[in-house]
Coordinates of C-alpha atoms in Angstrom, one line a residue:
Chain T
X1 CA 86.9 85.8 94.3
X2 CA 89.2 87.0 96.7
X3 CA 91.2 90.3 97.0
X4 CA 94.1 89.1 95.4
X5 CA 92.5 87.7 92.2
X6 CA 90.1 90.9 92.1
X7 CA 93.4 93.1 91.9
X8 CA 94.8 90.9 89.3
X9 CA 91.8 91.3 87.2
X10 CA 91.7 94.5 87.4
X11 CA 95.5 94.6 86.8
X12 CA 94.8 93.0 83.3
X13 CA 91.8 95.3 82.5
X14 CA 93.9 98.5 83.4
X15 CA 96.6 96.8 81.3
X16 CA 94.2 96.2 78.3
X17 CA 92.6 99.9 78.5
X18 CA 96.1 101.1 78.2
X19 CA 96.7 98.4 74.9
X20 CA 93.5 100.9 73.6
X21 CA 90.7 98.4 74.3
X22 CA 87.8 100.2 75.5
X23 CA 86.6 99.8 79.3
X24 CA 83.4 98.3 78.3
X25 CA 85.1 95.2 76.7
X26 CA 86.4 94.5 80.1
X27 CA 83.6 94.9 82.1
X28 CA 81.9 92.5 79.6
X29 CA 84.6 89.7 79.7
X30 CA 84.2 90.0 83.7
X31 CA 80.6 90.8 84.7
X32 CA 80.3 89.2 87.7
X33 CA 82.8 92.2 88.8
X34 CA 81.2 94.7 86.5
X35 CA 79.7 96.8 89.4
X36 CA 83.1 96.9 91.7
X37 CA 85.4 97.0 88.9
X38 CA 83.5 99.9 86.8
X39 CA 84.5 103.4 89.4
X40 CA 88.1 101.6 89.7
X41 CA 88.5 101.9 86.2
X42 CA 86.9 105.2 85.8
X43 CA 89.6 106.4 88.6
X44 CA 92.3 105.3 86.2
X45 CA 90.7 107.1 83.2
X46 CA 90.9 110.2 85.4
X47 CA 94.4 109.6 85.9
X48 CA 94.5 110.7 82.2
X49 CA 94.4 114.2 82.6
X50 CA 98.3 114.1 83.9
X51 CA 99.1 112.8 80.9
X52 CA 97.5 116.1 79.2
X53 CA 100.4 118.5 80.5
X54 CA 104.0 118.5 79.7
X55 CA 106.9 120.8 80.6
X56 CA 106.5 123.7 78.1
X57 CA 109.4 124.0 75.5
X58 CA 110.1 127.3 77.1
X59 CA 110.4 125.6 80.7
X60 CA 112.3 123.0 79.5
X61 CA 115.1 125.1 78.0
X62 CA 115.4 127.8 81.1
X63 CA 115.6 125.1 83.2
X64 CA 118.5 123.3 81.5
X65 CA 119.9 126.4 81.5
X66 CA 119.9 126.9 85.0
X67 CA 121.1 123.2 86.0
X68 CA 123.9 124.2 83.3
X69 CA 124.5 127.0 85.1
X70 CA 124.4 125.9 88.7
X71 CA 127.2 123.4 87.2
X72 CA 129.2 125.4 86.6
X73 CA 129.7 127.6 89.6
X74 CA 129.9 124.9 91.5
X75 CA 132.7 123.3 90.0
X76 CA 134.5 127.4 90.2
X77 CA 133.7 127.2 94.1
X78 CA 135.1 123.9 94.3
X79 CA 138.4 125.3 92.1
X80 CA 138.4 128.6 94.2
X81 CA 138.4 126.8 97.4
X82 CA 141.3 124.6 97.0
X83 CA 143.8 127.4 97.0
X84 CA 142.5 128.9 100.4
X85 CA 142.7 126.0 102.5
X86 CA 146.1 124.2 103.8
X87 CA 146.0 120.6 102.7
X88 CA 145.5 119.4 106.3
X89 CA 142.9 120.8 106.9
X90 CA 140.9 119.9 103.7
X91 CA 138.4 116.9 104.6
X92 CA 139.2 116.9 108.1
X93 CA 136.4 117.5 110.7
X94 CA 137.1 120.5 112.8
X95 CA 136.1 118.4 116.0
X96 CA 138.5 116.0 114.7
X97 CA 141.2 118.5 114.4
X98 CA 140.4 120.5 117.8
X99 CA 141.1 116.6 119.5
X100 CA 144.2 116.0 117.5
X101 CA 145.5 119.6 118.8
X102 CA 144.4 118.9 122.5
X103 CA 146.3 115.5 122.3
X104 CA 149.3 116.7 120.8
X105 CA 149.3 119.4 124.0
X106 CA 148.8 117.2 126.3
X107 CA 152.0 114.4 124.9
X108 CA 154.5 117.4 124.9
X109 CA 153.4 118.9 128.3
X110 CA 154.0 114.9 129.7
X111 CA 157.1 114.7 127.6
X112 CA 158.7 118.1 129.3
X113 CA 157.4 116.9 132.7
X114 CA 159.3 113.6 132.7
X115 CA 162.2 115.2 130.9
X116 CA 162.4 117.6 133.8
X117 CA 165.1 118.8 136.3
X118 CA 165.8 119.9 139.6
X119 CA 165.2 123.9 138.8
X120 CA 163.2 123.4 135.3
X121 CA 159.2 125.1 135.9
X122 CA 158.3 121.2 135.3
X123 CA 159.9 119.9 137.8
X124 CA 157.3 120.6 141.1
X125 CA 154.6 118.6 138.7
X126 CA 156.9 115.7 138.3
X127 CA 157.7 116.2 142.3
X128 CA 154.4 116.2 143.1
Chain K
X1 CA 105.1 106.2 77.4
X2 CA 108.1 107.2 78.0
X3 CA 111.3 104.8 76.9
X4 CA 112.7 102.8 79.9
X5 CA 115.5 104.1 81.3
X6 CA 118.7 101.9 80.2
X7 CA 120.6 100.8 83.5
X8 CA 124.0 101.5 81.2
X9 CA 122.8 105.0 80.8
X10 CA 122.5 105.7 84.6
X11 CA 126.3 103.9 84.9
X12 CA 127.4 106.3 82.3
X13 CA 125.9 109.7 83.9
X14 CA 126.2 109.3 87.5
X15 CA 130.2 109.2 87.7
X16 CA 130.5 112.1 85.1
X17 CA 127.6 114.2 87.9
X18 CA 129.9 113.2 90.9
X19 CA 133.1 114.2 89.2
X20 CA 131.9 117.4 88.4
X21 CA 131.3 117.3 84.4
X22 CA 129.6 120.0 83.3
X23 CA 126.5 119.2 81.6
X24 CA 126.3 115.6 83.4
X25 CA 123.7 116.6 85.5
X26 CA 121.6 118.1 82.3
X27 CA 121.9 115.2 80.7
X28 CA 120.3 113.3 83.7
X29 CA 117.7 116.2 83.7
X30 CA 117.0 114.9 80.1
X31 CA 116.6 111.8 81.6
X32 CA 114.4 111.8 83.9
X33 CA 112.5 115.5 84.3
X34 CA 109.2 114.3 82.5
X35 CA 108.5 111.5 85.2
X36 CA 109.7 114.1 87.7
X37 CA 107.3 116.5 86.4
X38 CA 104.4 114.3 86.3
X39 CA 105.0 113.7 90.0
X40 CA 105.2 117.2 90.3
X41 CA 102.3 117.9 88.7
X42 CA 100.1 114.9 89.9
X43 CA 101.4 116.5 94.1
X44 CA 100.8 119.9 92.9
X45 CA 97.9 119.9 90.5
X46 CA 99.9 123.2 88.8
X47 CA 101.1 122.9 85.7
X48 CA 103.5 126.0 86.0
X49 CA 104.9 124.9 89.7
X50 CA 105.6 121.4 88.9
X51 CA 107.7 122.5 85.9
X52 CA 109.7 124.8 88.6
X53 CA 109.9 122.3 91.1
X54 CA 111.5 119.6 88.5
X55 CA 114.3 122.3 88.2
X56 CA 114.4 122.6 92.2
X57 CA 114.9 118.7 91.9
X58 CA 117.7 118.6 89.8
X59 CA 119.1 121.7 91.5
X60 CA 119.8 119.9 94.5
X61 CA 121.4 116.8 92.1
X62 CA 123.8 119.3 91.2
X63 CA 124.7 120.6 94.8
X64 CA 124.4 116.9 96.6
X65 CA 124.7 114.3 93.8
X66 CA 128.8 113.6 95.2
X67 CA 127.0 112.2 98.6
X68 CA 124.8 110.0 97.0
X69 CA 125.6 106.2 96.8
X70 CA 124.8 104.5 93.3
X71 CA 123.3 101.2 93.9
X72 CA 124.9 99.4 90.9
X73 CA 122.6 96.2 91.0
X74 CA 120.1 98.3 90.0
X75 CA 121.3 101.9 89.1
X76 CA 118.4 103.6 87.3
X77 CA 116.1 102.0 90.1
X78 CA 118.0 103.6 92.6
X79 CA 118.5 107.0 90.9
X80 CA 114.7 107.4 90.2
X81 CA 113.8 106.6 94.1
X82 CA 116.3 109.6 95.4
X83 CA 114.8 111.7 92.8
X84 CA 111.2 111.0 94.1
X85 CA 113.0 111.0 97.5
X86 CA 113.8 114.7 96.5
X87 CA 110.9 115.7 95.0
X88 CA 108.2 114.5 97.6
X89 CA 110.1 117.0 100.0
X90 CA 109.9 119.5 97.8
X91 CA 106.2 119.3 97.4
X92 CA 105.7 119.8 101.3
X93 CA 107.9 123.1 100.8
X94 CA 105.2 123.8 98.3
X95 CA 102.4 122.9 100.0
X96 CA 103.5 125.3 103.2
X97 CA 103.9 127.9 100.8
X98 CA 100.6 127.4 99.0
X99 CA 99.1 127.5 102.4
X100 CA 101.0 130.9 102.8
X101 CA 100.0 132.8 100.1
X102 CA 97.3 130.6 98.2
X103 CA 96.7 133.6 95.7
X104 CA 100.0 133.1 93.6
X105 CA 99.5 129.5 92.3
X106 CA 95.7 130.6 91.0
X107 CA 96.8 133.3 89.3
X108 CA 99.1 131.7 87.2
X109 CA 97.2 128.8 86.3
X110 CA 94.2 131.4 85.1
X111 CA 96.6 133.2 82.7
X112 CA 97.6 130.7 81.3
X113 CA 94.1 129.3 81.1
X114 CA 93.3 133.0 79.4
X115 CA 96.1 132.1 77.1
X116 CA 94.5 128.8 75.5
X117 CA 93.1 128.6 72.2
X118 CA 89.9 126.9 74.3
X119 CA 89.8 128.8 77.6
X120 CA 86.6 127.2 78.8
X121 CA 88.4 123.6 78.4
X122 CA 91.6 124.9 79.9
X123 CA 89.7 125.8 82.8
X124 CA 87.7 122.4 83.2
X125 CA 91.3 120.5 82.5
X126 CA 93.2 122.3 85.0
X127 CA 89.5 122.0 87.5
X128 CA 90.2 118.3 87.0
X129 CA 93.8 118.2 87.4
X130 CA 93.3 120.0 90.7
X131 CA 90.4 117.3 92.2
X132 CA 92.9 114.5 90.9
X133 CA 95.6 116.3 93.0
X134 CA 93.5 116.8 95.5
X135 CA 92.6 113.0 96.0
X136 CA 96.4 111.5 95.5
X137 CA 97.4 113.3 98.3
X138 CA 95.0 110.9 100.6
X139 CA 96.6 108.2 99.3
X140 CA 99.4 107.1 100.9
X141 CA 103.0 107.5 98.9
X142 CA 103.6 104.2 98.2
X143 CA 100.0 103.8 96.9
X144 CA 101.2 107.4 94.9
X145 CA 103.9 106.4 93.6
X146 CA 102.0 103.3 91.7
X147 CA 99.3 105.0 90.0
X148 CA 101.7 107.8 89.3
X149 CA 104.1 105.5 87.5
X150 CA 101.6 103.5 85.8
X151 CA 99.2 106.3 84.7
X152 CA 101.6 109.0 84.2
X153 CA 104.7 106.9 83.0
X154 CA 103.1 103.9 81.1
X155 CA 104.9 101.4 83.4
X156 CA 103.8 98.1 83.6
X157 CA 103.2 96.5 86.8
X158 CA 106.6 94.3 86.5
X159 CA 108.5 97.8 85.5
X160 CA 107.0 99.3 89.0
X161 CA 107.3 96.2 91.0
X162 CA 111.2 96.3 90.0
X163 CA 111.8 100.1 90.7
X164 CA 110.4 99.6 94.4
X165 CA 111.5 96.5 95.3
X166 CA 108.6 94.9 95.5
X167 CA 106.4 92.3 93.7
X168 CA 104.4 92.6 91.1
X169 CA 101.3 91.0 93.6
X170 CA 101.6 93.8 96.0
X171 CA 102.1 96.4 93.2
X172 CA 98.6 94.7 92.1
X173 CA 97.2 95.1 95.6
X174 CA 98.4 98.7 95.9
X175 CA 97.1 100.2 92.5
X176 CA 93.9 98.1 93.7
X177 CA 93.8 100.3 97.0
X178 CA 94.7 103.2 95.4
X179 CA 92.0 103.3 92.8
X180 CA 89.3 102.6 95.2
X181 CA 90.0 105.3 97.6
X182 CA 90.6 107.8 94.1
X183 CA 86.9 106.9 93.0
X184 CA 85.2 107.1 96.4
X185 CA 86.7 110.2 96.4
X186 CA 86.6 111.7 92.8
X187 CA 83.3 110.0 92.8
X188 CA 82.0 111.9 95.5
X189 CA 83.0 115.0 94.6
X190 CA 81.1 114.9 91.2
X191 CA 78.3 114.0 93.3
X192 CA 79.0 117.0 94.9
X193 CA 78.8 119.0 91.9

């Protein structure tokens, strides 16, 4: 038998332990595979012992609590901080912003330069 | 085990967490923190950390869940695989810390032993909750994630092979590699005993 049909055997005998079949009724409908399949399955019967624990009553209800909590001043901050910030600026990048401001700078500067006349401060940068 | 989690449910929750509902993200705690905590629990092998770290999980749900992108083909699918996403980082936070101050953990885990009607059973639960922990984390977190799911969830093969996108013959394959590295090394630690 080859890998791939050994893992689905042991697929269905993992899957029958699990129904409540005992592991011995497994190892007897496959005993040919007995001796490889019997630590595999005793590896999933220690896998039991998670199943053993569970989040304590008292966990359970401090956590909620705190999620609850954690809501709920985040959705103040979120309240609070749309009343401190000018519309523009919410959601835009500061890099983005810093480049908008440079270009803008840089358009009026051009625009007073070729708007220039003799005498204007301008003028010996459009002379030149 | 546990009840499968409905797809519609997942539709229902993850809109009212991103819009800010309060209580959304509770309910989605409700949801989910018992697989969560079994993860926890199965990375940590303590019973009292993996109950705080399923509240660190959903924590961060409540400070990043507007960022994250519902897949709506297959919405719980998706949700569960952040959530793992989430709380596999978490446990290497834990683990540095453990490696920090290894004291703390202990100490918890023996009062509450103290605390059980059947100490001397406590203590050999928790001893083999700790050699179980010890040997998932050779595995790797694929091969985790299966026997986690199927041992500590009660999911089928087809219910695993559809939460990570894969099939249920490599599913098969992986819970087969898992087990065998498990009981070479479980198994050699009794020998060691």
């Amino acid at each position: 038998m080859n890998e791939q049909s050994f893992s689905r055997v042991l697929g269905r005998c993992l899957d029958r332990i699990a129904a409540g079949e005992p592991a011995a009724a497994c190892l007897a409908d496959y005993p040919e595979h007995a001796t490889e399949l019997e630590p595999l399955l005793a590896a999933g019967a220690a896998m039991g012992v998670l199943t053993s624990y569970a989040i304590s009553d008292a966990g359970r209800q401090r956590i909620r609590a705190q999620i609850l909590n954690a809501e709920i001043i985040r959705n103040q901050q979120r309240a609070n901080s749309r009343w401190h910030w000018p519309a523009l600026a919410v959601g835009v990048p500061r890099l983005a912003t810093a480049f908008i401001v440079a270009l803008l700078c840089v358009v009026v500067t051009t625009a007073a330069v070729v708007a220039s006349q003799p005498g204007d401060l301008a003028y010996g940068v459009r002379v030149a | 085990m546990y009840a499968a989690i409905d797809d519609r449910q997942v539709l229902a929750i993850i809109p009212a967490c991103q819009e800010g509902e309060a209580g959304a993200v509770t309910r989605l705690y409700d949801l989910y923190a018992d697989r969560i905590y079994h993860y926890g629990l199965a990375r940590t092998g303590a019973p009292r950390a993996a109950e705080d770290l399923t509240g660190e999980v959903f924590l961060k749900v409540v400070k990043h869940v507007q960022r994250f992108k519902l897949d709506a083909s297959r919405p719980a699918s998706s949700v569960s695989a952040w959530l793992y996403r989430i709380a596999a980082n978490l446990v290497i936070d834990y683990h540095r810390s453990i490696r920090r101050r290894p004291q703390v953990d202990l100490d918890e885990d023996v009062s509450m032993s103290l605390q059980s009607p059947d100490p001397c059973e406590e203590v050999e639960r928790q001893e083999a909750l700790r050699r179980l922990s010890g040997a998932l984390e050779q595995l790797t977190e694929e091969q985790r994630l299966v026997v986690i799911s199927k041992f500590g969830e009660g999911l089928s093969n087809a219910q695993t092979a559809a939460w990570l996108g894969k099939t249920e013959g490599a599913i098969e394959g992986l819970q087969h590699r898992a087990l065998r590295t498990l009981s070479r090394l479980l198994g050699a630690r009794q020998g060691m005993e």
